[in-house]
PDB file of C-alpha atoms in Angstrom:
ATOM      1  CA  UNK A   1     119.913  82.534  86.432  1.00  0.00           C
ATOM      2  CA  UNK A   2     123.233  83.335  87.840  1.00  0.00           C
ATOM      3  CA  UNK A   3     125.268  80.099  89.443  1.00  0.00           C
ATOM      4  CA  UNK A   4     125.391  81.259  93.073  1.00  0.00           C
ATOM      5  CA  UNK A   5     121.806  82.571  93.327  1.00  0.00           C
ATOM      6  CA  UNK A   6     118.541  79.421  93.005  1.00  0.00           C
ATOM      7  CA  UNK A   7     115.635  79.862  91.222  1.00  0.00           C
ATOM      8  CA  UNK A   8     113.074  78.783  94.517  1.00  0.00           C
ATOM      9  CA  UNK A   9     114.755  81.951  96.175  1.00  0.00           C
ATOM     10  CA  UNK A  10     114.073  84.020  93.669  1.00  0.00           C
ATOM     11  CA  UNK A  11     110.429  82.750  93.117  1.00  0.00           C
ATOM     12  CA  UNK A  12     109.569  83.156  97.007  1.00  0.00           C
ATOM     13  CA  UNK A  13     111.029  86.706  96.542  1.00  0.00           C
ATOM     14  CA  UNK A  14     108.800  87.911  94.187  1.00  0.00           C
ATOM     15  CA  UNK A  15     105.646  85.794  95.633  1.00  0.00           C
ATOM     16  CA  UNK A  16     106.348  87.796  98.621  1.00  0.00           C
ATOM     17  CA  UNK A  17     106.710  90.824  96.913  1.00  0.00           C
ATOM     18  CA  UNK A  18     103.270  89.840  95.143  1.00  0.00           C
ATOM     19  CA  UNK A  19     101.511  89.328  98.158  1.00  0.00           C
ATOM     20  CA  UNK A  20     102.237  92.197  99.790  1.00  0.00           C
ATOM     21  CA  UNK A  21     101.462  94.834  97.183  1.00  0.00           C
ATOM     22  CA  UNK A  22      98.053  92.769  96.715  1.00  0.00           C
ATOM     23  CA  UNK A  23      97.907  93.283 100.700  1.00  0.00           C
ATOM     24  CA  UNK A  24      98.323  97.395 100.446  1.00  0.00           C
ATOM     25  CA  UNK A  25      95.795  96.796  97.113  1.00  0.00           C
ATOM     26  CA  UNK A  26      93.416  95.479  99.369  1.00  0.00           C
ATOM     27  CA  UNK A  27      93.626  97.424 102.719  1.00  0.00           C
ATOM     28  CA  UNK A  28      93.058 100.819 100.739  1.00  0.00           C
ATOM     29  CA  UNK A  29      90.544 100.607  99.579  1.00  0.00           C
ATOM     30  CA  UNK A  30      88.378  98.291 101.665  1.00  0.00           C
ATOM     31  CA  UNK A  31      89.813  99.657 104.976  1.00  0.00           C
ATOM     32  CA  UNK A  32      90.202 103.360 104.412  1.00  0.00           C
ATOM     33  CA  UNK A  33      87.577 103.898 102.011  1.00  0.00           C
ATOM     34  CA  UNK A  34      84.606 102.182 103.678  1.00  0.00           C
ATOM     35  CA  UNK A  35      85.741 100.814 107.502  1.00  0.00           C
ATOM     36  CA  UNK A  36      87.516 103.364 108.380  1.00  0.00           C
ATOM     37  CA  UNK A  37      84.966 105.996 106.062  1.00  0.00           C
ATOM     38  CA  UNK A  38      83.491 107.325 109.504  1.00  0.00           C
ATOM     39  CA  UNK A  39      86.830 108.431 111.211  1.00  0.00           C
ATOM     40  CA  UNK A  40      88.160 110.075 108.087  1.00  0.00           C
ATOM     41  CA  UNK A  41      84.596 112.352 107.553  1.00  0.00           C
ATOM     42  CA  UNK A  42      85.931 114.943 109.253  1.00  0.00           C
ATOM     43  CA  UNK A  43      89.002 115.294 107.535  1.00  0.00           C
ATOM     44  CA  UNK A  44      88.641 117.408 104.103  1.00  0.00           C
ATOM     45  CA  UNK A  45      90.900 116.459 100.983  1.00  0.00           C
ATOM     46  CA  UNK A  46      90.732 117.789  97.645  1.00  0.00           C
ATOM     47  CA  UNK A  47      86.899 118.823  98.088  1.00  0.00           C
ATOM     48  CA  UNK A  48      85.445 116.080  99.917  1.00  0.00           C
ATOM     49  CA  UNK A  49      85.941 113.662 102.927  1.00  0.00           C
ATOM     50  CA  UNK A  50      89.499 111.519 103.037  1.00  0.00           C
ATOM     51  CA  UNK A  51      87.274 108.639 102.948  1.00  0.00           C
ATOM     52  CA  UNK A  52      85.176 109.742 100.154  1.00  0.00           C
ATOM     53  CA  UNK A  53      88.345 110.476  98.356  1.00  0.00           C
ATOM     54  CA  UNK A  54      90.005 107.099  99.045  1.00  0.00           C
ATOM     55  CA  UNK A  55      86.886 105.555  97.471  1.00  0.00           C
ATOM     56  CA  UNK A  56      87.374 107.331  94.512  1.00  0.00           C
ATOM     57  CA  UNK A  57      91.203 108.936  93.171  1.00  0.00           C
ATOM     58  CA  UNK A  58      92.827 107.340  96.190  1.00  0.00           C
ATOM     59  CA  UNK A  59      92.733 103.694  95.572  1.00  0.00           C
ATOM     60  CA  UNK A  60      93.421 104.701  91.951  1.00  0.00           C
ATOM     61  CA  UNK A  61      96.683 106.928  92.727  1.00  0.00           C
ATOM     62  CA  UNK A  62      97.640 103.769  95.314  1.00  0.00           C
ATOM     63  CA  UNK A  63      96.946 101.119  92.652  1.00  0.00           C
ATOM     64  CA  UNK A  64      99.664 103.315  90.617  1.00  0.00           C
ATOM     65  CA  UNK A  65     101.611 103.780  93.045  1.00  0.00           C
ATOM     66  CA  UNK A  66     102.205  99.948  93.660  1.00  0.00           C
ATOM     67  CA  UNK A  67     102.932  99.473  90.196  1.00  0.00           C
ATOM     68  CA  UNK A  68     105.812 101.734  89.947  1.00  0.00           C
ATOM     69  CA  UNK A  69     106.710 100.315  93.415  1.00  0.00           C
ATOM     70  CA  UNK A  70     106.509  96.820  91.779  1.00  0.00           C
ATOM     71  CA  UNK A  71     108.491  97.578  88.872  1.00  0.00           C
ATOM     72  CA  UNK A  72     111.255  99.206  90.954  1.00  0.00           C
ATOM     73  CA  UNK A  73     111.532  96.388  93.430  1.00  0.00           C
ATOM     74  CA  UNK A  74     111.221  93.662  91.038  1.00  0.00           C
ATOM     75  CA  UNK A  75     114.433  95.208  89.213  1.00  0.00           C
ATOM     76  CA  UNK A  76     116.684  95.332  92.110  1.00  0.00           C
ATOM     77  CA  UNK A  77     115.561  91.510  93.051  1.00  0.00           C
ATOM     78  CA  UNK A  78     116.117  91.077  89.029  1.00  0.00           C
ATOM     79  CA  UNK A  79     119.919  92.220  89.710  1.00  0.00           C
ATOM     80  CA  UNK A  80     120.597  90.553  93.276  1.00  0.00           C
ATOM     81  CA  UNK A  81     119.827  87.217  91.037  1.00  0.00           C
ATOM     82  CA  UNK A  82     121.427  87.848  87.955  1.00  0.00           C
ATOM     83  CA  UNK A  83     118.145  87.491  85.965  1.00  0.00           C
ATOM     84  CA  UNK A  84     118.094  91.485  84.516  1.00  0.00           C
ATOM     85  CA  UNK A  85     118.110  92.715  81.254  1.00  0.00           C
ATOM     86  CA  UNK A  86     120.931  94.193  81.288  1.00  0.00           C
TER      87      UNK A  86
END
């Protein structure tokens, strides 16, 4: 860890970071794909109701999403403490 940068910043960073990609992990599929199921019937995607689809490839493509998301974001809060790779 650099010198000017502490580790408890960097720690509630990436707890924060944690939590709210868990947050999005949750909300898709729970809220889109079954509370919010009967305002998104009438919308068609790829075959099939939005909702329908959410249940099914769209809380996969999100959960994929949020990984490359993670890995991004967890590189540039690797550099702004000095704790990269590189």
């Amino acid at each position: 860890m650099s010198n000017n940068h502490d580790a408890s910043g960097y720690w509630k960073a990436n707890v924060r970071l944690i939590l709210g990609c868990l947050a999005v992990w949750a909300i898709v599929p729970y809220g889109f794909a079954i509370l919010f199921r009967p305002l998104l019937a009438n919308i068609q995607f790829g075959g099939a109701d939005l909702g329908f689809w959410f249940a099914q490839q769209g809380s996969i493509a999100t959960f994929i999403a949020i990984i490359f998301f993670y890995a991004w974001r967890m590189n540039k809060l690797d550099k702004k403490y000095g704790v990269d790779e590189e």
